[in-house]
Coordinates of N, CA and C in Angstrom, one line a residue:
M1 N -14.5 12.7 -33.4 CA -15.6 12.6 -34.1 C -15.7 12.9 -35.4
R2 N -14.8 13.8 -35.9 CA -14.4 14.3 -37.3 C -14.1 13.1 -38.2
D3 N -13.3 12.6 -37.3 CA -11.9 11.5 -37.9 C -13.4 10.5 -38.3
L4 N -14.0 9.6 -37.0 CA -15.2 8.7 -37.1 C -15.8 8.9 -38.3
V5 N -16.5 10.1 -37.9 CA -17.8 10.5 -38.9 C -17.0 10.0 -40.5
S6 N -15.9 10.7 -40.7 CA -15.4 10.3 -42.0 C -15.2 9.2 -42.2
A7 N -15.0 8.2 -41.8 CA -14.6 7.3 -42.0 C -16.0 6.0 -42.5
F8 N -16.7 6.9 -41.6 CA -18.6 6.1 -42.2 C -18.9 6.9 -43.5
G9 N -17.8 8.2 -44.4 CA -18.4 8.8 -45.3 C -19.1 9.8 -44.9
G10 N -19.0 10.4 -43.9 CA -19.9 12.1 -43.7 C -19.0 12.7 -43.2
E11 N -19.5 13.9 -43.3 CA -18.5 15.1 -42.5 C -19.4 15.8 -41.7
L12 N -18.7 16.4 -41.2 CA -19.6 17.2 -39.6 C -19.9 18.7 -39.8
P13 N -21.2 18.7 -40.0 CA -22.3 20.1 -40.1 C -21.3 21.5 -39.3
G14 N -21.4 22.5 -39.7 CA -21.2 23.8 -39.0 C -22.0 24.1 -38.3
E15 N -23.4 23.6 -37.8 CA -24.3 23.8 -37.0 C -24.9 23.0 -36.6
D16 N -26.1 22.9 -35.3 CA -26.7 21.8 -35.3 C -25.7 20.1 -34.9
L17 N -24.8 20.4 -34.3 CA -24.0 19.6 -34.7 C -24.4 17.8 -33.7
L18 N -24.9 18.1 -32.7 CA -26.0 17.0 -31.9 C -26.8 16.5 -32.6
A19 N -27.4 17.3 -32.8 CA -29.3 16.7 -33.9 C -28.3 15.6 -35.3
W20 N -27.2 16.7 -35.9 CA -26.9 15.8 -37.1 C -26.1 14.6 -36.8
L21 N -25.5 14.5 -35.3 CA -24.7 13.2 -35.0 C -25.9 12.4 -34.7
D22 N -26.8 12.9 -33.9 CA -28.0 12.2 -33.6 C -28.6 11.3 -34.9
A23 N -28.8 11.8 -36.0 CA -29.0 11.4 -37.0 C -28.1 10.3 -37.5
F24 N -27.3 10.9 -38.0 CA -25.8 10.0 -38.6 C -25.4 8.9 -37.6
S25 N -25.5 8.9 -36.7 CA -25.4 7.5 -35.7 C -26.4 6.8 -35.4
D26 N -27.6 7.2 -35.6 CA -28.6 6.2 -35.9 C -28.7 5.3 -37.2
A27 N -28.5 5.8 -37.8 CA -28.0 5.2 -39.8 C -27.1 4.4 -39.4
H28 N -26.1 4.5 -38.8 CA -24.9 3.9 -39.1 C -24.2 3.2 -37.6
W29 N -24.5 3.8 -36.2 CA -24.2 2.7 -35.4 C -25.4 2.6 -34.4
N30 N -26.5 2.1 -35.0 CA -27.2 1.8 -33.5 C -27.9 0.5 -33.6
F31 N -27.2 -0.3 -33.5 CA -27.3 -2.1 -33.8 C -28.1 -2.7 -32.6
R32 N -28.3 -2.1 -31.9 CA -29.2 -2.0 -30.7 C -30.8 -2.3 -31.7
G33 N -30.9 -1.1 -31.9 CA -32.2 -0.5 -32.9 C -32.3 -1.6 -33.9
R34 N -31.6 -1.9 -34.9 CA -31.6 -3.2 -35.6 C -32.0 -4.1 -35.8
L35 N -31.0 -4.4 -34.3 CA -31.7 -5.7 -33.7 C -33.2 -5.7 -32.5
G36 N -33.4 -5.1 -33.1 CA -34.9 -4.8 -32.3 C -34.8 -4.7 -30.4
G37 N -33.6 -3.6 -30.2 CA -34.0 -3.4 -28.8 C -33.0 -4.6 -28.0
V38 N -31.8 -4.9 -28.5 CA -31.4 -6.1 -27.6 C -30.8 -5.7 -26.6
E39 N -30.4 -6.4 -25.5 CA -29.6 -6.1 -24.5 C -28.1 -5.7 -25.6
R40 N -27.4 -4.9 -24.4 CA -26.1 -4.8 -24.7 C -25.1 -5.7 -25.8
D41 N -25.2 -7.0 -24.3 CA -24.2 -8.0 -24.5 C -24.7 -8.8 -25.5
R42 N -25.8 -8.7 -26.2 CA -26.3 -9.5 -27.3 C -25.6 -8.6 -28.7
I43 N -25.3 -7.4 -28.7 CA -24.2 -6.9 -30.1 C -23.6 -7.5 -30.8
R44 N -23.7 -8.2 -32.0 CA -22.4 -8.8 -32.6 C -22.4 -8.7 -33.9
V45 N -21.5 -7.5 -34.3 CA -21.5 -6.9 -35.8 C -20.0 -6.8 -36.2
D46 N -20.1 -7.3 -37.2 CA -18.5 -7.5 -37.9 C -18.4 -6.4 -38.9
L47 N -17.4 -5.5 -38.6 CA -16.5 -4.1 -39.3 C -15.8 -5.0 -40.0
P48 N -16.1 -3.9 -40.9 CA -14.2 -4.0 -42.0 C -13.3 -3.6 -41.2
P49 N -12.2 -4.2 -41.5 CA -10.6 -3.7 -40.4 C -10.8 -1.8 -40.4
Q50 N -10.6 -1.6 -41.2 CA -10.6 0.2 -41.3 C -12.0 1.1 -40.4
L51 N -12.7 0.4 -40.5 CA -14.0 1.0 -39.4 C -13.7 0.1 -38.2
A52 N -13.7 -0.5 -38.1 CA -13.3 -0.9 -36.4 C -12.2 -0.6 -36.4
A53 N -10.8 0.2 -36.7 CA -10.2 0.5 -36.4 C -10.3 2.3 -35.9
A54 N -11.1 2.8 -36.6 CA -11.9 4.1 -36.5 C -12.6 3.9 -35.3
A55 N -13.4 3.1 -35.1 CA -13.9 2.9 -33.7 C -13.7 2.9 -32.7
L56 N -12.3 1.9 -32.6 CA -12.0 2.0 -31.2 C -10.8 3.0 -31.2
D57 N -10.2 3.7 -32.1 CA -9.3 5.2 -32.0 C -10.5 6.5 -31.5
A58 N -11.8 6.2 -32.1 CA -12.6 7.2 -31.6 C -13.1 6.9 -30.2
A59 N -13.2 5.9 -29.7 CA -13.5 5.7 -28.3 C -12.6 5.9 -27.2
A60 N -11.3 5.7 -27.6 CA -9.9 6.3 -26.6 C -10.1 7.5 -26.5
G61 N -10.4 8.2 -27.9 CA -10.0 9.5 -27.5 C -11.5 10.4 -27.0
L62 N -12.2 9.7 -27.3 CA -13.8 10.4 -26.8 C -13.7 9.9 -24.9
G63 N -13.0 9.2 -24.4 CA -13.0 8.7 -23.1 C -13.9 7.6 -22.8
L64 N -14.1 6.2 -23.5 CA -14.6 5.7 -23.4 C -13.7 4.3 -23.5
T65 N -12.4 4.5 -22.9 CA -12.0 3.4 -22.5 C -11.0 4.0 -21.7
G66 N -10.2 2.9 -20.5 CA -9.4 3.2 -19.7 C -10.2 3.4 -18.5
S67 N -9.6 3.6 -16.7 CA -10.3 3.8 -15.8 C -9.4 5.0 -14.9
A68 N -9.8 6.2 -14.5 CA -9.4 7.3 -14.1 C -9.3 7.5 -12.6
E69 N -8.7 7.6 -12.0 CA -8.9 8.3 -10.6 C -10.0 9.0 -10.2
P70 N -10.4 9.0 -9.4 CA -11.6 10.1 -8.9 C -10.8 11.3 -8.4
P71 N -11.2 12.3 -9.0 CA -10.4 13.7 -8.6 C -10.2 14.2 -7.4
H72 N -11.1 13.8 -6.3 CA -11.3 14.6 -5.0 C -11.0 12.9 -4.2
D73 N -11.0 13.6 -2.8 CA -10.6 12.7 -1.7 C -11.6 12.5 -0.9
E74 N -13.0 13.5 -1.3 CA -14.0 13.2 -0.3 C -15.4 13.4 -0.9
Y75 N -16.4 12.6 -1.0 CA -17.5 12.7 -1.7 C -18.7 12.4 -0.7
A76 N -20.1 12.9 -0.9 CA -21.0 13.0 0.5 C -21.9 11.5 -0.3
H77 N -21.6 11.5 -1.6 CA -22.3 10.1 -2.2 C -21.5 9.7 -2.9
V78 N -21.2 8.4 -3.1 CA -21.0 7.4 -4.3 C -22.4 6.3 -4.3
L79 N -22.3 6.3 -5.9 CA -23.9 5.7 -6.6 C -22.8 4.7 -7.8
V80 N -23.3 3.7 -7.6 CA -22.9 2.2 -8.2 C -24.0 2.1 -9.3
L81 N -23.8 2.3 -10.4 CA -24.7 1.8 -11.4 C -25.1 0.2 -11.8
G82 N -26.0 0.1 -11.7 CA -26.2 -1.1 -12.2 C -26.2 -1.6 -13.7
G83 N -26.7 -2.7 -14.3 CA -26.0 -3.0 -15.8 C -26.3 -4.9 -15.7
L84 N -25.5 -5.0 -16.9 CA -25.6 -6.3 -16.8 C -24.8 -7.0 -15.8
A85 N -25.1 -8.4 -15.3 CA -24.5 -8.8 -14.1 C -23.2 -8.7 -13.9
R86 N -22.3 -9.1 -14.8 CA -20.9 -9.2 -14.6 C -20.6 -7.4 -14.0
A87 N -21.4 -6.8 -14.9 CA -20.8 -5.1 -14.6 C -21.3 -4.9 -13.0
C88 N -22.7 -5.6 -12.9 CA -22.6 -5.6 -11.4 C -21.9 -5.9 -10.6
L89 N -21.1 -6.7 -10.7 CA -20.2 -7.5 -9.7 C -18.9 -6.8 -10.0
Q90 N -18.0 -5.8 -10.8 CA -17.3 -5.3 -11.4 C -17.3 -4.2 -10.6
R91 N -18.8 -3.2 -10.7 CA -18.5 -1.8 -10.4 C -18.9 -2.1 -9.1
T92 N -19.7 -2.7 -8.4 CA -19.2 -2.6 -6.8 C -17.9 -3.1 -6.0
E93 N -17.3 -3.7 -6.8 CA -15.7 -4.2 -6.4 C -15.6 -3.0 -6.4
H94 N -15.4 -2.4 -7.8 CA -14.3 -0.9 -7.7 C -14.7 -0.1 -6.7
A95 N -16.1 0.0 -6.3 CA -16.6 1.4 -5.4 C -16.1 0.8 -4.1
A96 N -15.8 -0.4 -3.9 CA -15.2 -0.5 -2.6 C -14.1 -0.3 -2.5
R97 N -13.4 -0.9 -3.8 CA -11.6 -0.4 -3.4 C -11.8 1.0 -3.5
L98 N -12.5 2.2 -4.5 CA -12.3 3.5 -4.4 C -12.8 4.1 -2.9
A99 N -13.8 3.7 -2.4 CA -14.3 4.0 -1.0 C -13.3 4.0 0.2
A100 N -12.7 2.7 0.2 CA -11.6 2.1 1.2 C -10.3 3.4 1.0
A101 N -10.3 4.0 0.2 CA -9.3 5.0 0.3 C -9.9 6.5 0.1
R102 N -10.8 7.1 0.6 CA -11.2 8.1 0.5 C -12.3 8.1 1.9
R103 N -12.7 9.6 2.1 CA -13.9 9.8 2.4 C -15.3 9.8 2.3
I104 N -15.9 9.3 2.3 CA -17.2 8.6 1.9 C -18.5 8.9 3.0
G105 N -19.9 9.6 2.5 CA -20.5 9.8 3.5 C -21.5 8.6 2.9
S106 N -21.8 8.3 2.1 CA -23.0 7.3 1.5 C -22.6 6.7 0.6
V107 N -22.9 5.3 0.1 CA -23.0 4.4 -0.9 C -24.6 3.9 -1.3
A108 N -24.9 3.7 -2.3 CA -26.0 3.4 -2.8 C -25.8 2.7 -4.0
A109 N -26.6 1.6 -4.2 CA -26.0 1.2 -5.8 C -28.1 1.3 -6.2
L110 N -27.7 1.9 -8.1 CA -29.0 2.0 -8.3 C -29.3 1.0 -9.6
G111 N -30.8 0.2 -9.7 CA -30.6 -0.8 -10.6 C -32.2 -0.6 -10.8
S112 N -32.7 -1.7 -11.5 CA -34.0 -2.2 -12.1 C -34.6 -3.5 -11.7
L113 N -35.5 -3.8 -12.4 CA -36.0 -5.0 -11.9 C -35.5 -5.8 -13.3
R114 N -35.0 -5.2 -14.3 CA -34.6 -6.6 -15.4 C -34.3 -7.6 -15.6
P115 N -34.9 -8.5 -16.0 CA -34.5 -9.9 -15.9 C -33.3 -10.3 -16.4
L116 N -32.5 -11.0 -15.8 CA -31.3 -11.5 -16.2 C -31.8 -12.4 -17.3
G117 N -30.7 -12.3 -18.8 CA -30.4 -13.6 -19.3 C -29.7 -14.7 -18.8
P118 N -30.1 -15.6 -19.8 CA -29.5 -17.1 -19.5 C -27.8 -17.4 -19.2
E119 N -27.4 -16.3 -20.2 CA -25.6 -15.9 -19.8 C -25.3 -15.2 -18.8
E120 N -26.1 -14.2 -18.3 CA -26.0 -13.8 -17.3 C -25.8 -14.4 -16.2
R121 N -27.1 -15.0 -15.9 CA -27.2 -16.5 -14.5 C -26.1 -17.1 -14.5
A122 N -25.6 -17.4 -15.3 CA -24.5 -18.4 -15.3 C -22.9 -17.7 -14.8
V123 N -23.1 -16.3 -14.7 CA -21.9 -15.4 -14.5 C -21.8 -16.2 -12.9
P124 N -20.4 -16.8 -12.7 CA -20.0 -16.9 -11.3 C -20.5 -15.7 -10.0
G125 N -20.9 -15.8 -8.9 CA -21.1 -15.2 -8.1 C -22.7 -14.3 -7.9
V126 N -23.1 -15.0 -8.9 CA -24.7 -14.1 -9.2 C -25.3 -15.1 -9.3
E127 N -25.2 -16.4 -9.0 CA -26.0 -18.1 -8.9 C -27.3 -17.6 -8.4
G128 N -28.3 -18.0 -8.8 CA -29.6 -17.9 -8.2 C -30.5 -16.3 -8.2
C129 N -29.9 -15.5 -8.8 CA -30.2 -14.1 -8.8 C -31.1 -13.8 -10.3
A130 N -32.1 -13.4 -10.4 CA -32.9 -13.5 -11.1 C -33.2 -11.9 -12.4
T131 N -32.9 -11.1 -11.6 CA -33.0 -9.6 -11.9 C -31.8 -8.8 -11.7
E132 N -31.5 -7.5 -12.4 CA -30.2 -6.6 -12.5 C -29.8 -6.5 -10.8
A133 N -31.4 -6.0 -9.9 CA -30.8 -5.4 -8.7 C -30.7 -6.8 -7.9
D134 N -31.0 -8.2 -8.4 CA -30.7 -9.2 -7.4 C -28.8 -9.2 -7.6
A135 N -28.6 -9.4 -8.7 CA -27.4 -9.0 -9.0 C -26.3 -7.9 -8.5
L136 N -27.1 -6.7 -8.7 CA -26.1 -5.9 -7.5 C -26.3 -6.1 -6.3
A137 N -27.4 -6.7 -5.7 CA -27.5 -7.0 -4.0 C -26.2 -7.8 -3.9
A138 N -25.8 -9.0 -4.9 CA -24.8 -10.1 -5.1 C -23.7 -9.2 -4.8
G139 N -23.5 -8.4 -5.4 CA -22.3 -7.5 -5.9 C -21.9 -6.6 -4.5
V140 N -22.8 -6.2 -4.1 CA -22.9 -5.2 -3.1 C -22.4 -5.7 -1.8
K141 N -22.9 -7.5 -1.8 CA -22.7 -8.1 -0.3 C -21.2 -8.5 -0.2
A142 N -20.7 -9.1 -1.8 CA -19.4 -9.6 -1.6 C -18.6 -8.4 -1.7
A143 N -18.7 -7.3 -2.4 CA -17.8 -5.9 -2.1 C -17.5 -5.3 -0.9
F144 N -18.9 -5.0 -0.4 CA -19.0 -4.1 1.0 C -19.6 -4.9 2.1
G145 N -20.2 -6.1 2.2 CA -20.5 -6.9 3.1 C -21.7 -6.5 3.8
G146 N -22.8 -5.2 3.3 CA -23.2 -4.7 4.2 C -23.6 -3.3 4.3
D147 N -24.4 -2.5 4.6 CA -24.8 -1.5 4.6 C -24.7 -0.6 3.4
V148 N -24.8 -1.4 2.6 CA -25.1 -0.5 1.3 C -26.7 -0.7 0.3
P149 N -27.6 0.4 0.6 CA -28.8 0.0 0.2 C -28.8 -0.2 -1.5
V150 N -30.0 -0.9 -2.0 CA -29.7 -1.6 -3.3 C -31.5 -0.4 -4.0
L151 N -31.2 0.4 -4.6 CA -32.5 1.1 -4.8 C -33.2 0.4 -6.3
V152 N -33.9 0.2 -6.4 CA -34.8 -0.2 -7.5 C -35.7 0.7 -7.9
A153 N -35.7 1.7 -9.2 CA -35.8 2.5 -10.0 C -37.4 1.8 -10.7
P154 N -38.5 2.5 -10.7 CA -39.5 2.3 -11.4 C -39.1 3.2 -12.7
P155 N -40.1 2.4 -14.0 CA -39.5 3.4 -15.3 C -40.2 4.8 -15.0
R156 N -39.9 5.8 -15.6 CA -40.9 6.9 -15.5 C -41.3 7.3 -17.1
A157 N -41.2 6.6 -18.0 CA -41.7 7.1 -19.4 C -42.9 5.8 -19.3
P158 N -44.4 6.4 -19.6 CA -45.1 5.1 -19.8 C -44.6 4.1 -20.8
G159 N -45.1 3.1 -19.9 CA -45.2 1.6 -21.6 C -43.3 1.3 -21.6
A160 N -42.6 1.7 -20.8 CA -41.1 1.2 -20.6 C -40.9 0.2 -19.9
G161 N -40.2 -0.7 -20.1 CA -40.3 -2.1 -19.4 C -39.3 -2.2 -18.1
R162 N -38.5 -0.9 -18.0 CA -38.0 -1.2 -17.0 C -36.9 0.5 -16.8
A163 N -36.7 0.9 -15.5 CA -35.9 1.7 -15.5 C -34.6 2.0 -16.2
N164 N -34.6 3.2 -16.7 CA -33.1 3.5 -17.5 C -32.3 4.2 -16.3
T165 N -30.8 4.6 -17.2 CA -30.0 5.1 -16.3 C -30.6 6.8 -15.3
A166 N -31.3 7.4 -16.0 CA -31.5 8.7 -15.6 C -33.2 8.3 -14.8
D167 N -33.3 7.4 -15.1 CA -34.6 7.3 -14.0 C -34.3 6.3 -12.4
T168 N -33.0 6.4 -12.8 CA -31.9 5.7 -11.5 C -31.7 6.6 -10.5
Y169 N -31.2 7.5 -11.4 CA -30.6 8.9 -10.6 C -31.9 9.6 -9.9
E170 N -32.9 9.7 -10.8 CA -34.0 10.7 -10.2 C -34.8 10.0 -9.0
H171 N -34.8 8.5 -9.1 CA -35.3 7.8 -7.9 C -34.4 8.0 -6.8
W172 N -33.2 8.2 -6.9 CA -32.3 8.4 -5.9 C -32.6 9.4 -5.4
A173 N -32.4 10.3 -6.1 CA -31.9 11.8 -5.7 C -33.7 12.1 -5.0
A174 N -34.7 11.7 -5.4 CA -36.0 11.9 -4.6 C -35.9 11.4 -2.8
L175 N -35.3 10.1 -2.8 CA -35.3 9.8 -1.7 C -33.8 10.3 -0.9
A176 N -33.1 10.4 -1.3 CA -31.9 11.2 -0.6 C -31.8 12.5 -0.5
R177 N -32.3 13.1 -1.4 CA -32.5 14.8 -1.3 C -31.1 15.5 -1.1
P178 N -30.3 15.3 -2.0 CA -28.9 15.5 -2.1 C -28.7 17.2 -2.0
R179 N -27.8 17.8 -1.6 CA -27.6 19.4 -1.3 C -26.8 19.9 -2.4
A180 N -26.7 21.0 -2.6 CA -26.2 22.0 -3.6 C -24.3 21.9 -3.9
D181 N -24.4 21.9 -2.0 CA -22.7 21.8 -1.9 C -22.4 20.3 -1.8
Q182 N -22.5 19.2 -1.7 CA -22.0 17.9 -2.3 C -21.9 17.4 -3.6
R183 N -20.9 16.4 -2.8 CA -20.2 15.9 -4.3 C -20.5 14.7 -4.4
I184 N -20.7 14.3 -6.0 CA -21.2 12.9 -5.9 C -20.5 12.1 -7.0
L185 N -20.0 11.1 -6.5 CA -18.9 10.1 -7.5 C -20.2 8.8 -8.2
V186 N -19.9 9.1 -9.3 CA -20.5 7.7 -10.0 C -19.5 6.8 -10.2
V187 N -19.9 5.3 -10.3 CA -19.0 4.7 -10.5 C -20.0 3.5 -11.8
T188 N -19.3 3.3 -13.0 CA -19.5 2.4 -13.9 C -18.8 1.8 -14.7
S189 N -19.0 1.4 -15.8 CA -18.1 0.9 -16.8 C -17.6 1.5 -17.3
P190 N -16.3 1.6 -17.8 CA -15.4 2.6 -18.9 C -16.6 2.8 -20.2
L191 N -16.9 1.8 -21.2 CA -17.5 2.6 -22.2 C -18.7 3.7 -21.7
Y192 N -19.5 3.2 -20.7 CA -20.7 4.5 -20.5 C -20.5 5.7 -19.7
V193 N -19.1 6.0 -19.5 CA -18.9 6.7 -18.6 C -19.2 8.3 -19.5
P194 N -19.2 8.3 -20.8 CA -19.5 9.8 -21.1 C -20.8 9.8 -21.2
F195 N -21.9 9.0 -21.5 CA -23.3 9.1 -21.6 C -24.2 9.0 -20.1
Q196 N -23.3 7.7 -18.9 CA -23.8 8.4 -17.8 C -23.7 9.3 -17.2
H197 N -22.2 10.2 -17.2 CA -21.8 11.6 -16.8 C -22.9 12.5 -17.1
C198 N -22.9 12.4 -18.6 CA -24.2 13.5 -19.0 C -25.5 13.3 -18.4
D199 N -26.1 12.3 -17.9 CA -27.1 12.3 -17.4 C -26.9 12.3 -15.9
A200 N -25.9 12.0 -15.6 CA -25.7 12.9 -13.9 C -25.6 14.5 -13.9
I201 N -25.1 15.0 -14.9 CA -25.2 16.3 -15.1 C -26.7 16.9 -15.0
R202 N -27.1 16.2 -16.1 CA -28.6 17.0 -16.3 C -29.6 17.0 -15.4
I203 N -29.6 15.7 -14.6 CA -30.5 15.4 -13.5 C -29.9 15.8 -12.0
L204 N -28.5 15.2 -11.5 CA -28.3 15.5 -10.0 C -27.3 17.1 -10.2
G205 N -27.0 17.3 -11.5 CA -25.9 18.7 -11.3 C -26.9 19.8 -11.6
L206 N -27.6 20.3 -12.9 CA -28.5 20.9 -13.0 C -29.9 21.4 -12.0
R207 N -29.9 20.6 -11.8 CA -31.4 20.3 -10.6 C -31.3 20.6 -9.1
Y208 N -30.3 19.6 -8.9 CA -29.9 19.6 -7.4 C -28.4 20.1 -7.1
R209 N -27.5 20.9 -8.5 CA -26.8 21.9 -8.2 C -25.5 20.9 -7.2
C210 N -25.2 19.7 -7.7 CA -24.3 18.9 -7.1 C -23.2 18.8 -8.0
G211 N -21.8 18.6 -7.4 CA -20.7 18.4 -8.3 C -20.9 16.9 -9.0
I212 N -20.4 16.5 -10.1 CA -20.6 15.2 -10.3 C -19.0 14.5 -10.9
D213 N -18.5 13.4 -10.2 CA -17.5 13.2 -10.9 C -18.3 11.1 -11.4
T214 N -17.1 10.9 -12.7 CA -18.0 9.6 -13.0 C -16.7 8.9 -13.6
V215 N -16.3 7.7 -12.8 CA -15.7 7.0 -13.4 C -15.9 5.5 -13.6
G216 N -14.8 4.9 -14.8 CA -15.1 3.4 -14.9 C -14.4 2.7 -14.4
F217 N -14.4 1.5 -13.7 CA -13.9 0.9 -13.4 C -12.6 0.0 -13.9
D218 N -11.7 -0.7 -13.4 CA -10.4 -1.2 -14.2 C -10.6 -2.6 -14.9
P219 N -10.8 -2.9 -15.9 CA -11.1 -4.1 -16.4 C -10.4 -5.4 -15.6
L220 N -8.6 -4.5 -15.9 CA -7.7 -5.3 -15.5 C -7.4 -5.7 -13.8
R221 N -8.1 -4.8 -13.3 CA -8.2 -5.3 -12.1 C -9.3 -5.8 -11.7
A222 N -10.5 -6.0 -12.2 CA -11.6 -6.6 -11.9 C -11.9 -8.3 -11.6
S223 N -12.2 -8.8 -10.8 CA -11.9 -10.0 -10.6 C -13.0 -11.0 -11.0
T224 N -14.0 -10.4 -11.7 CA -14.9 -11.1 -12.8 C -14.5 -10.6 -14.0
P225 N -13.7 -11.1 -15.0 CA -13.4 -11.1 -16.2 C -14.4 -10.6 -17.6
Q226 N -13.6 -9.6 -18.3 CA -14.5 -9.1 -19.4 C -14.5 -10.4 -20.0
P227 N -16.3 -10.4 -20.8 CA -16.6 -11.5 -21.6 C -15.7 -11.1 -23.0
P228 N -15.5 -12.1 -24.0 CA -15.1 -11.8 -25.2 C -16.1 -10.3 -25.9
G229 N -15.4 -9.4 -26.5 CA -16.2 -8.6 -27.5 C -16.5 -7.8 -26.4
A230 N -16.6 -7.1 -25.3 CA -17.0 -6.5 -24.6 C -16.7 -5.1 -24.6
A231 N -15.8 -4.8 -25.3 CA -14.8 -3.6 -25.7 C -15.0 -3.5 -27.1
G232 N -15.5 -4.5 -27.8 CA -15.0 -4.0 -29.4 C -15.5 -3.1 -30.1
P233 N -15.4 -3.2 -31.3 CA -15.5 -2.0 -32.1 C -17.2 -1.8 -32.3
D234 N -17.5 -2.9 -32.1 CA -19.5 -2.8 -32.6 C -19.9 -2.1 -31.3
R235 N -19.5 -2.6 -29.9 CA -19.7 -2.3 -28.7 C -19.7 -0.4 -28.7
C236 N -18.3 -0.1 -28.9 CA -17.6 1.3 -29.1 C -18.9 2.3 -29.8
L237 N -18.9 2.0 -30.7 CA -20.2 2.3 -31.7 C -21.3 2.8 -31.1
Q238 N -22.1 1.8 -30.5 CA -23.3 1.8 -30.2 C -23.1 3.2 -29.0
E239 N -22.0 3.4 -28.1 CA -21.9 3.7 -26.7 C -21.6 4.9 -27.1
I240 N -20.7 5.3 -28.2 CA -20.6 6.6 -28.4 C -22.0 7.3 -29.0
R241 N -23.1 6.5 -29.8 CA -24.1 7.0 -30.2 C -25.2 7.2 -28.9
S242 N -24.9 6.5 -27.7 CA -25.6 6.6 -26.4 C -24.8 8.2 -26.0
A243 N -23.7 8.4 -26.0 CA -23.2 9.8 -25.3 C -23.5 10.7 -26.4
I244 N -23.9 10.8 -27.6 CA -24.2 11.6 -28.5 C -25.7 12.1 -28.0
R245 N -26.3 10.9 -27.7 CA -28.0 11.3 -27.6 C -28.0 11.8 -26.0
A246 N -27.3 11.3 -24.8 CA -27.4 12.0 -23.8 C -26.5 13.7 -24.0
A247 N -25.8 13.5 -24.3 CA -25.2 15.1 -24.6 C -26.0 16.3 -25.0
R248 N -27.1 15.4 -26.3 CA -28.1 16.1 -26.8 C -29.4 16.7 -25.5
A249 N -29.3 15.7 -25.0 CA -30.2 15.9 -24.2 C -29.9 17.0 -23.0
L250 N -28.8 16.5 -22.4 CA -28.0 17.9 -21.7 C -28.3 19.3 -22.3
L251 N -27.7 19.5 -23.3 CA -28.0 20.6 -24.1 C -29.4 21.2 -24.0
A252 N -30.2 20.3 -24.4 CA -32.0 20.7 -24.0 C -31.9 21.2 -22.4
A253 N -31.5 20.5 -21.9 CA -31.9 20.8 -20.3 C -31.2 22.0 -19.8
V254 N -29.9 22.4 -20.4 CA -29.5 23.7 -20.0 C -30.4 24.8 -20.9
A255 N -30.5 24.3 -22.1 CA -31.1 25.7 -23.0 C -32.4 25.7 -22.2

């Protein structure tokens, strides 16, 4: 993080680190904000070569790339997070692969009623799907065949158009009531592992005292390929900012 900040002309402070990084990342890496809150797949920012290289190096060092195997052989719950249409197929496929090799209590897919964009609706495997929840259901049917609930969470913030990751955790936990001795595996995309792991710890770890592991799918093994730019330097910077904000929220919850 120090190297990345330096590449963008900054220097890490000695205190209030996450607050400072939140403001710095807003000024330099908040491409969604600059583009009016567009979906992540609409981010298109060309960076100078040296900044692009710094972004990719930082993403690798901060755990936003690659796919690690879950560290345990048994989980009480597996949560597959929703997202863009491709991700719904990729994550459910990966979750089924992981579940087949482990002792799993239950599997749930967590999503929202976000409408799919035109490019998403053209992805093979989600034909006829209108929302993220529909795409998750298609992924669940293809990967598991059935017996996996797709839970659609309402947004908790007034005026929010749809549920975010934290909202889906809250909604699932209110229904499932996980016990303090249970371990949960969250399955998502590599870029989002840090921020969605922090949110899972904040909500499911702190409140319910569950053990949390979060893993991303392996793009090289996914039947649905990644589109160009899916893990580009602009996307990496945006999700490093997401991780900073999620870590800040976690720290506030702990405090």
